[in-house]
Coordinates of N, CA, C and O in Angstrom, one line a residue:
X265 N 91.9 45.6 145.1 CA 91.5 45.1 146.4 C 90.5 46.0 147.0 O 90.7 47.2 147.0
X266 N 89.3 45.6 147.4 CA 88.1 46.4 148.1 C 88.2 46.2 149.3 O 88.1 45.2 150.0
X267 N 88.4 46.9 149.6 CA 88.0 48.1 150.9 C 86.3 47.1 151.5 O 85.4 46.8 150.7
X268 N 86.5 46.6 152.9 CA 85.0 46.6 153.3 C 84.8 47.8 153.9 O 85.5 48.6 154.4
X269 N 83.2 47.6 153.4 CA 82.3 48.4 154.1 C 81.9 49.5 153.1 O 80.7 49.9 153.2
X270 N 82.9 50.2 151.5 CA 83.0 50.8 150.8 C 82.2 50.2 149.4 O 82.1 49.1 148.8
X271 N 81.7 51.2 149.2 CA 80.2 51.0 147.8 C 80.9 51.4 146.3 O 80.7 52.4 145.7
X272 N 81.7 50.5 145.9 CA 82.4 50.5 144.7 C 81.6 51.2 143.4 O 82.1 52.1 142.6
X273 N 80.5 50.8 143.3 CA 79.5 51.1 142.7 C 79.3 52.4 142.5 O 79.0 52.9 141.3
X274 N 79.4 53.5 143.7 CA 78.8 54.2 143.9 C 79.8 55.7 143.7 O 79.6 56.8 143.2
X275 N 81.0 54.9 144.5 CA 82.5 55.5 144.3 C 83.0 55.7 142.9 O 83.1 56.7 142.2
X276 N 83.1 54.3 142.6 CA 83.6 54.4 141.6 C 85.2 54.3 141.6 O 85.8 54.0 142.6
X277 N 86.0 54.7 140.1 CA 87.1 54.7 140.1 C 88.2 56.1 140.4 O 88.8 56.9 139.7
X278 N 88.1 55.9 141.4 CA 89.1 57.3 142.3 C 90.9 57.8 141.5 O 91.4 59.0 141.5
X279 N 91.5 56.8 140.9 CA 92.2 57.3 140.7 C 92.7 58.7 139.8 O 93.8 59.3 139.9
X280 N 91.5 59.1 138.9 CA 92.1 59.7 137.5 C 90.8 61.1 137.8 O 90.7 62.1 137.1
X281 N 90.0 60.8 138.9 CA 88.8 61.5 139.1 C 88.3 61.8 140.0 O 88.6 61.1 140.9
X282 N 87.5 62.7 140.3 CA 87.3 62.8 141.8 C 85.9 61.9 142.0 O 85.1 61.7 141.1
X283 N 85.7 61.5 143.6 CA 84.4 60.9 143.8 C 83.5 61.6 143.2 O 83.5 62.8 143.0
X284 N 82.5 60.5 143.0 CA 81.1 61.1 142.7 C 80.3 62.0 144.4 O 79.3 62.8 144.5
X285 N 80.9 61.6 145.1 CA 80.6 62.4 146.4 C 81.6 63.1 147.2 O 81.9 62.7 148.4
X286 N 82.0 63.8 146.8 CA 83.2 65.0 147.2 C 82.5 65.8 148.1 O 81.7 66.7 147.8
X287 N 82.8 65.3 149.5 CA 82.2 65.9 150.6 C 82.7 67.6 150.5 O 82.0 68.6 150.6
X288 N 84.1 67.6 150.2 CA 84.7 68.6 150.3 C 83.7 69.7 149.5 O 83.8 70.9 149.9
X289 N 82.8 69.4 148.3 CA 82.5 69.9 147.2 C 81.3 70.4 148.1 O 81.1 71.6 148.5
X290 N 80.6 69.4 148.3 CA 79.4 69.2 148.9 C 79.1 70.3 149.9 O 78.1 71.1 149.9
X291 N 80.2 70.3 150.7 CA 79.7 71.4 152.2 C 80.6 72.7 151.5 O 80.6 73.6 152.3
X292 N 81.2 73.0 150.7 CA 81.0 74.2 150.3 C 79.4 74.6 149.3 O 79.0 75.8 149.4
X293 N 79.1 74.2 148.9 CA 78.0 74.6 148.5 C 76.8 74.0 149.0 O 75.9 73.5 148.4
X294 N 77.0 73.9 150.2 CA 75.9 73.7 151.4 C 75.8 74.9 152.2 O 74.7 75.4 152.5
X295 N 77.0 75.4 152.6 CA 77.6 76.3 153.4 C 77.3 77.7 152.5 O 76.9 78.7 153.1
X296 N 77.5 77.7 151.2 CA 76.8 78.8 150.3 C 75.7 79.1 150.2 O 75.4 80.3 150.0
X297 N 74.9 78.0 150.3 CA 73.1 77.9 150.4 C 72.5 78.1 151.5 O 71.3 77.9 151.3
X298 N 72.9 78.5 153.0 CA 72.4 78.6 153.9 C 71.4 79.3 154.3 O 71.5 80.4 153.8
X299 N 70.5 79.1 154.9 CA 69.8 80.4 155.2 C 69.9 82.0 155.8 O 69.0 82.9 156.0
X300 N 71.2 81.9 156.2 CA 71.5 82.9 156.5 C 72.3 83.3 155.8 O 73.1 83.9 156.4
X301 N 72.5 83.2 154.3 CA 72.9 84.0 152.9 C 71.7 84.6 152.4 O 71.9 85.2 151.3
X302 N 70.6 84.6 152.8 CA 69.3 85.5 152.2 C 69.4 86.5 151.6 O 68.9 86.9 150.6
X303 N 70.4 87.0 152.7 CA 70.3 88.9 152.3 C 70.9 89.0 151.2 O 70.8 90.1 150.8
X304 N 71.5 88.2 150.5 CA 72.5 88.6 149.5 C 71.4 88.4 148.1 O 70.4 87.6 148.0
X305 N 71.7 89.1 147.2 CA 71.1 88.8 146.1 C 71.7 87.4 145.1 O 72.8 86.8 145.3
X306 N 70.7 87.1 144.0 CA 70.5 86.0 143.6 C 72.4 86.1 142.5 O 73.2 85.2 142.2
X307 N 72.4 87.1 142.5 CA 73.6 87.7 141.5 C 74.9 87.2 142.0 O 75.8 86.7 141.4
X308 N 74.9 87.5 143.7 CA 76.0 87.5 144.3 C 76.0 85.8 144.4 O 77.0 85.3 143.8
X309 N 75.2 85.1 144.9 CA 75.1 83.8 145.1 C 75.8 83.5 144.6 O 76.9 83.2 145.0
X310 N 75.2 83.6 142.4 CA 75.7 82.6 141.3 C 77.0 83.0 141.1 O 77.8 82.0 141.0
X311 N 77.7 84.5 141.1 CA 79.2 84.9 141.2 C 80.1 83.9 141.7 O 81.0 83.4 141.1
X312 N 79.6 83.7 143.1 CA 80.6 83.0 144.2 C 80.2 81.6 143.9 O 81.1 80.9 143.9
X313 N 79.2 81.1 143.7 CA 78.9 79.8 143.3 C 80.2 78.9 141.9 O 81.0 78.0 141.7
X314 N 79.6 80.3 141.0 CA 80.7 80.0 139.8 C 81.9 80.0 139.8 O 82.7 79.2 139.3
X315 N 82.3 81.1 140.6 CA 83.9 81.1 141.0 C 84.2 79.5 142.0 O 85.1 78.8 141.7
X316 N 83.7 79.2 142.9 CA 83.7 78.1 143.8 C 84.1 77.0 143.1 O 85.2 76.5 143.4
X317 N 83.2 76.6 141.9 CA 82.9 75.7 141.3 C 84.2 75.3 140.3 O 85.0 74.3 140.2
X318 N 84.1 76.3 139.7 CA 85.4 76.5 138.0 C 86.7 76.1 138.7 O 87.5 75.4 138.1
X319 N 87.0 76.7 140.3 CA 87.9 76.0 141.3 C 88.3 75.1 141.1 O 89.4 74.7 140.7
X320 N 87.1 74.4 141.6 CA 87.3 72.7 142.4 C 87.5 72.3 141.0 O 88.5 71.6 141.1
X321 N 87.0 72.3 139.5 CA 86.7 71.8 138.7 C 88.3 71.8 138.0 O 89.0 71.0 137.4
X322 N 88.4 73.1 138.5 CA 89.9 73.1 137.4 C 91.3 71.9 137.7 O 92.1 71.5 137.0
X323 N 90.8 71.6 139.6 CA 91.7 70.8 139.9 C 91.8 69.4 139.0 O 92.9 69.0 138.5
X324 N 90.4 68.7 138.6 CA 90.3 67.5 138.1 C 89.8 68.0 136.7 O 88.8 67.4 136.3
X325 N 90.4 68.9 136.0 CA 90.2 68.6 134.5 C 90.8 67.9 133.7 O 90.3 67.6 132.6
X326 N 92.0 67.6 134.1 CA 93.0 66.6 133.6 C 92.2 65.1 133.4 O 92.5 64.4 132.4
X327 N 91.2 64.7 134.4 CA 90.7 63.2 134.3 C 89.4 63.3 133.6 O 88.8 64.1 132.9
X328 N 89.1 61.9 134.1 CA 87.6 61.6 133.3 C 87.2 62.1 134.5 O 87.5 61.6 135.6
X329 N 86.2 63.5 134.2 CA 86.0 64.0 135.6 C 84.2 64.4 135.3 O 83.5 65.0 136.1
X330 N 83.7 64.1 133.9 CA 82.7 64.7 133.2 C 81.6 64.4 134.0 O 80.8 65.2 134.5
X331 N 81.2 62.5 134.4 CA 80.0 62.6 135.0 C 80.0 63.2 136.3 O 79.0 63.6 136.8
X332 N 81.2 63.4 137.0 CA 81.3 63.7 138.3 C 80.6 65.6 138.6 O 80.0 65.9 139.6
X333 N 80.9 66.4 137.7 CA 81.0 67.7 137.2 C 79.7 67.9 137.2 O 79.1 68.8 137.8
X334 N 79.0 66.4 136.0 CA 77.6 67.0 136.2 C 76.3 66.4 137.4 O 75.1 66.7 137.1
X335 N 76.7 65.7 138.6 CA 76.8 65.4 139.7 C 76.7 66.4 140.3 O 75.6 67.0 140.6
X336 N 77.9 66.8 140.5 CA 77.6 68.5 141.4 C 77.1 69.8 140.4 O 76.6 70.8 140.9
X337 N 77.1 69.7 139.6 CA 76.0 70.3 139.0 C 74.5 70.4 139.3 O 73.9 71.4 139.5
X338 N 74.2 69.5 139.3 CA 72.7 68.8 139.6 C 72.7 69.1 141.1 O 71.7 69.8 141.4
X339 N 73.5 68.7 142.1 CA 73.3 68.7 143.2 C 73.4 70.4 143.5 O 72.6 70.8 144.3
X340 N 74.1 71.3 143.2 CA 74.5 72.2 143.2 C 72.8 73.5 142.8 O 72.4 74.5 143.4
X341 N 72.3 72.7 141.4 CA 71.4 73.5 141.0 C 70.2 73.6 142.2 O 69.7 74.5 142.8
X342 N 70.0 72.1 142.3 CA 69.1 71.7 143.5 C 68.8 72.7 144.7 O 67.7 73.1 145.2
X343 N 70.0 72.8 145.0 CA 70.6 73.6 146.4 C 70.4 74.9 146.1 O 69.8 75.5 147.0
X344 N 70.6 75.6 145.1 CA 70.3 77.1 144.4 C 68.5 77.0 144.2 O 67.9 78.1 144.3
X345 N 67.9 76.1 144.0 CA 66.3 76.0 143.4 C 65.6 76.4 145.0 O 64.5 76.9 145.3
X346 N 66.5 75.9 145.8 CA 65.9 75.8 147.4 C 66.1 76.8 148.1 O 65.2 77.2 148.8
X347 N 67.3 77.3 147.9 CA 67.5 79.0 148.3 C 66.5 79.9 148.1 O 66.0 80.7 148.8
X348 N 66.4 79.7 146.2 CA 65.2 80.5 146.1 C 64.1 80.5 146.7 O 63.6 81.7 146.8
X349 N 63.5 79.7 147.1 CA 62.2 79.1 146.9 C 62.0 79.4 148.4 O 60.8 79.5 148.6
X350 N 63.0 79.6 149.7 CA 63.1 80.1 150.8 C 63.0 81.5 150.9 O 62.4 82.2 151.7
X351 N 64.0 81.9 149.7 CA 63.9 83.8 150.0 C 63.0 84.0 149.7 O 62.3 84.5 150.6
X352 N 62.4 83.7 148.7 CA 61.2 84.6 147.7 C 59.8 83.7 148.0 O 58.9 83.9 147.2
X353 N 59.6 82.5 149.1 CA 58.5 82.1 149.6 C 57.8 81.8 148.3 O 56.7 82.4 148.2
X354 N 58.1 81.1 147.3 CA 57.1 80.3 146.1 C 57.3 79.5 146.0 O 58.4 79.0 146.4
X355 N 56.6 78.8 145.4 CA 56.6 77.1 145.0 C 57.6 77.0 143.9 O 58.2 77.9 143.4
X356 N 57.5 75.4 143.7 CA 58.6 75.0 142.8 C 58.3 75.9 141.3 O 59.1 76.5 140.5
X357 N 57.0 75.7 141.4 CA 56.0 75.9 139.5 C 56.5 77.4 139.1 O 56.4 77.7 137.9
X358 N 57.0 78.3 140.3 CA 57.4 79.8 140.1 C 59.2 80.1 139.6 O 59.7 81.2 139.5
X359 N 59.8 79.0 139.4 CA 61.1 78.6 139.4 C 61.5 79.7 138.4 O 62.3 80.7 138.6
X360 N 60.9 79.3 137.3 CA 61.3 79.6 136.1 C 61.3 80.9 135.4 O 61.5 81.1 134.2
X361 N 61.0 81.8 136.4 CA 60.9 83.6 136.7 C 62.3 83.8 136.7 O 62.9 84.7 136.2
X362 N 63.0 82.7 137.6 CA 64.9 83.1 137.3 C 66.1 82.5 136.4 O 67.3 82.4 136.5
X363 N 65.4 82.1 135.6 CA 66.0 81.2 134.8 C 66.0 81.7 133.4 O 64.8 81.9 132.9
X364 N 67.0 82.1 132.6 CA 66.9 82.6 131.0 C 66.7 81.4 130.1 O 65.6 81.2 129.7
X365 N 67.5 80.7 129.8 CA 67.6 79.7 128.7 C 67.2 78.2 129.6 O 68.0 77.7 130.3
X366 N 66.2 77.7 129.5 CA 65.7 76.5 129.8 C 65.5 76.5 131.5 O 64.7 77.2 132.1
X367 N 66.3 75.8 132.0 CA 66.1 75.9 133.4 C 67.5 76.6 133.8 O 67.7 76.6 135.0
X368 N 68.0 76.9 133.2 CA 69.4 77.8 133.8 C 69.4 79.1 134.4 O 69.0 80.2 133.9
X369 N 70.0 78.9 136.2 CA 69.5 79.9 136.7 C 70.3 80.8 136.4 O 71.5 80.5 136.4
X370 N 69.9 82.6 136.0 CA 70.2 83.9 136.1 C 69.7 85.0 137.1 O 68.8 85.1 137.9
X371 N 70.2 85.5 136.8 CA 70.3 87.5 137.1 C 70.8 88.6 136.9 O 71.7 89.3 137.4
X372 N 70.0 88.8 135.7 CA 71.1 90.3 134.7 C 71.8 89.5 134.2 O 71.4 88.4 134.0
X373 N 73.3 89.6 133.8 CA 73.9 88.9 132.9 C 74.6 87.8 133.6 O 75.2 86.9 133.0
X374 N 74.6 87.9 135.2 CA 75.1 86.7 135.5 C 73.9 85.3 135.5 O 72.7 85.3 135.5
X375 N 75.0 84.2 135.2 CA 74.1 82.7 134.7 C 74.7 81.8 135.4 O 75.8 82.2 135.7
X376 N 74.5 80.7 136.0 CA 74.9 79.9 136.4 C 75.7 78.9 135.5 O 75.1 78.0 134.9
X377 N 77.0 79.0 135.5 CA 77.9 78.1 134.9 C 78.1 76.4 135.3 O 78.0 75.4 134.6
X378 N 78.3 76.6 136.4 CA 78.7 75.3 136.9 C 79.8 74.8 136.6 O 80.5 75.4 135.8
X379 N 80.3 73.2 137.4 CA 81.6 73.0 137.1 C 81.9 72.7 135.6 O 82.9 73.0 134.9
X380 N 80.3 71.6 135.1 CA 80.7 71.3 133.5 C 80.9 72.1 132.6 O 81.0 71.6 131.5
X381 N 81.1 74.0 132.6 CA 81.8 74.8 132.1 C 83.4 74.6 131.9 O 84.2 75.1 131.2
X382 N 83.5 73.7 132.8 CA 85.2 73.9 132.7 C 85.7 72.4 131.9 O 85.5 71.2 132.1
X383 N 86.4 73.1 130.7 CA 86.6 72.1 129.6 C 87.8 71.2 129.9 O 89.0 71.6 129.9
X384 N 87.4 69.6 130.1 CA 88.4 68.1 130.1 C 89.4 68.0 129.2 O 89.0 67.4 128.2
X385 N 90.6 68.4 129.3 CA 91.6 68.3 128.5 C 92.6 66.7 129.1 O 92.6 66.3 130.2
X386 N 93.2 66.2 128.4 CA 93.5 64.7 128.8 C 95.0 65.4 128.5 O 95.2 66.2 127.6
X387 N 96.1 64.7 129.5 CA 97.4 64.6 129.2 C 97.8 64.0 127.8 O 97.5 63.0 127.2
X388 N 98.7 65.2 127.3 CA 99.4 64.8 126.1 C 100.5 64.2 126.5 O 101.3 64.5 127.4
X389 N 100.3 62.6 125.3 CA 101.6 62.0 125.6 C 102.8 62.6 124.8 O 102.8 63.0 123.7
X390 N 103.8 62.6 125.5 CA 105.2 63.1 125.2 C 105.8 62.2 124.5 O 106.4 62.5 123.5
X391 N 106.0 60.2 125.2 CA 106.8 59.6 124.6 C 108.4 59.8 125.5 O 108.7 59.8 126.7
X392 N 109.3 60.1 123.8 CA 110.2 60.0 124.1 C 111.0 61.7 124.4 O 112.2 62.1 124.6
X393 N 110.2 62.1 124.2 CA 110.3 63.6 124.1 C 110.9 64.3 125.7 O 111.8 65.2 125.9
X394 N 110.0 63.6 126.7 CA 110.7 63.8 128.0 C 111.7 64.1 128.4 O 112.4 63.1 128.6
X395 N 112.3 65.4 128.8 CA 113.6 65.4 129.2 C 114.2 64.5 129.9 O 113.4 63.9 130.6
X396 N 115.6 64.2 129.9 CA 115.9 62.9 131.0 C 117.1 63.5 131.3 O 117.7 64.1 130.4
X397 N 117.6 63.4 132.5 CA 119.2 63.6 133.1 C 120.0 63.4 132.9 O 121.1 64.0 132.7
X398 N 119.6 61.8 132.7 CA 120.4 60.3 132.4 C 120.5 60.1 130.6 O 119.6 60.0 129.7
X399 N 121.8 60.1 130.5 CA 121.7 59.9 129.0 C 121.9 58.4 128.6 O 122.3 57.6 129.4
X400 N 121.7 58.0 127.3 CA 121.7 56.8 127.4 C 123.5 56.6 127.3 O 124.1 55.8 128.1
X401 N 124.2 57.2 126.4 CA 125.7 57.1 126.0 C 126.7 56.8 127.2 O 127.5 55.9 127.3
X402 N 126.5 58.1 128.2 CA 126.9 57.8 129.4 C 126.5 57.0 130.0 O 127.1 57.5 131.0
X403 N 125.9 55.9 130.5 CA 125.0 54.9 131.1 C 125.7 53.5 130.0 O 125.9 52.4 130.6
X404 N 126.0 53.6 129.0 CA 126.8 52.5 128.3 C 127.7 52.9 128.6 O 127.7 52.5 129.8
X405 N 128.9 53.4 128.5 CA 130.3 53.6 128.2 C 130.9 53.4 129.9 O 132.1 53.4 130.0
X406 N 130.2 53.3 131.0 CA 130.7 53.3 132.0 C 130.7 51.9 132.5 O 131.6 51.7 133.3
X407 N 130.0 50.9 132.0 CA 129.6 49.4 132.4 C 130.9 48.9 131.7 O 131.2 47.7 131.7

């Protein structure tokens, strides 16, 4: 049953995953990017960024949670490209002064992980393996 007013499309399937738009996600690494985190260096940023992230991520590793991860990823990098680009007053084309391996941002050995670092493991089925209270023997013999 749909919900009016709500963009299925866009949501998507909520049960096993988090939205593709996790506000909750969102304004912590809004609130990380501000401009009044300047003073801090680019090091400290990605620390607290990574730790933030590996968080929120660890909650929903259990689901299909992959495009959503690289979602705030992307949104996440975006928001770190703009911080820079405010502290250190350069254009976009000067990006790649912080970046080691392709566009991944660094400083000294810290790198920007993000949440798609944190590896999707799926529930193992157990079956019949499940402990149960209820035995079957007792459950017959009483009827």
């Amino acid at each position: 049953m749909q919900r009016s007013g709500v963009n299925t499309e866009l949501l998507g399937d909520l049960r096993d995953r988090p939205a593709r738009l996790d506000h909750n996600a969102y304004s912590i690494l809004t609130e990380r990017t501000y401009r009044n985190t300047q003073n801090q260096s680019l090091a400290q940023l990605l620390t607290g960024l990574n730790r933030t992230l590996r968080e929120w991520a660890h909650y929903f590793h259990h689901g299909s949670a992959k495009r959503s991860f690289d979602t705030v990823d992307h949104h996440t990098w975006h928001r770190v490209a703009i911080w820079i680009r405010r502290k250190h007053s350069i254009p976009s084309s000067q990006l790649k002064r912080f970046c080691d391996q392709g566009w991944r941002f660094a400083d000294g050995e810290i790198t920007f992980l993000g949440a798609s670092s944190v590896v999707i493991e799926r529930y193992r089925y157990r079956g019949a393996r499940i402990p149960t209270p209820w035995t079957i023997d007792s459950a017959a013999g009483t009827g």
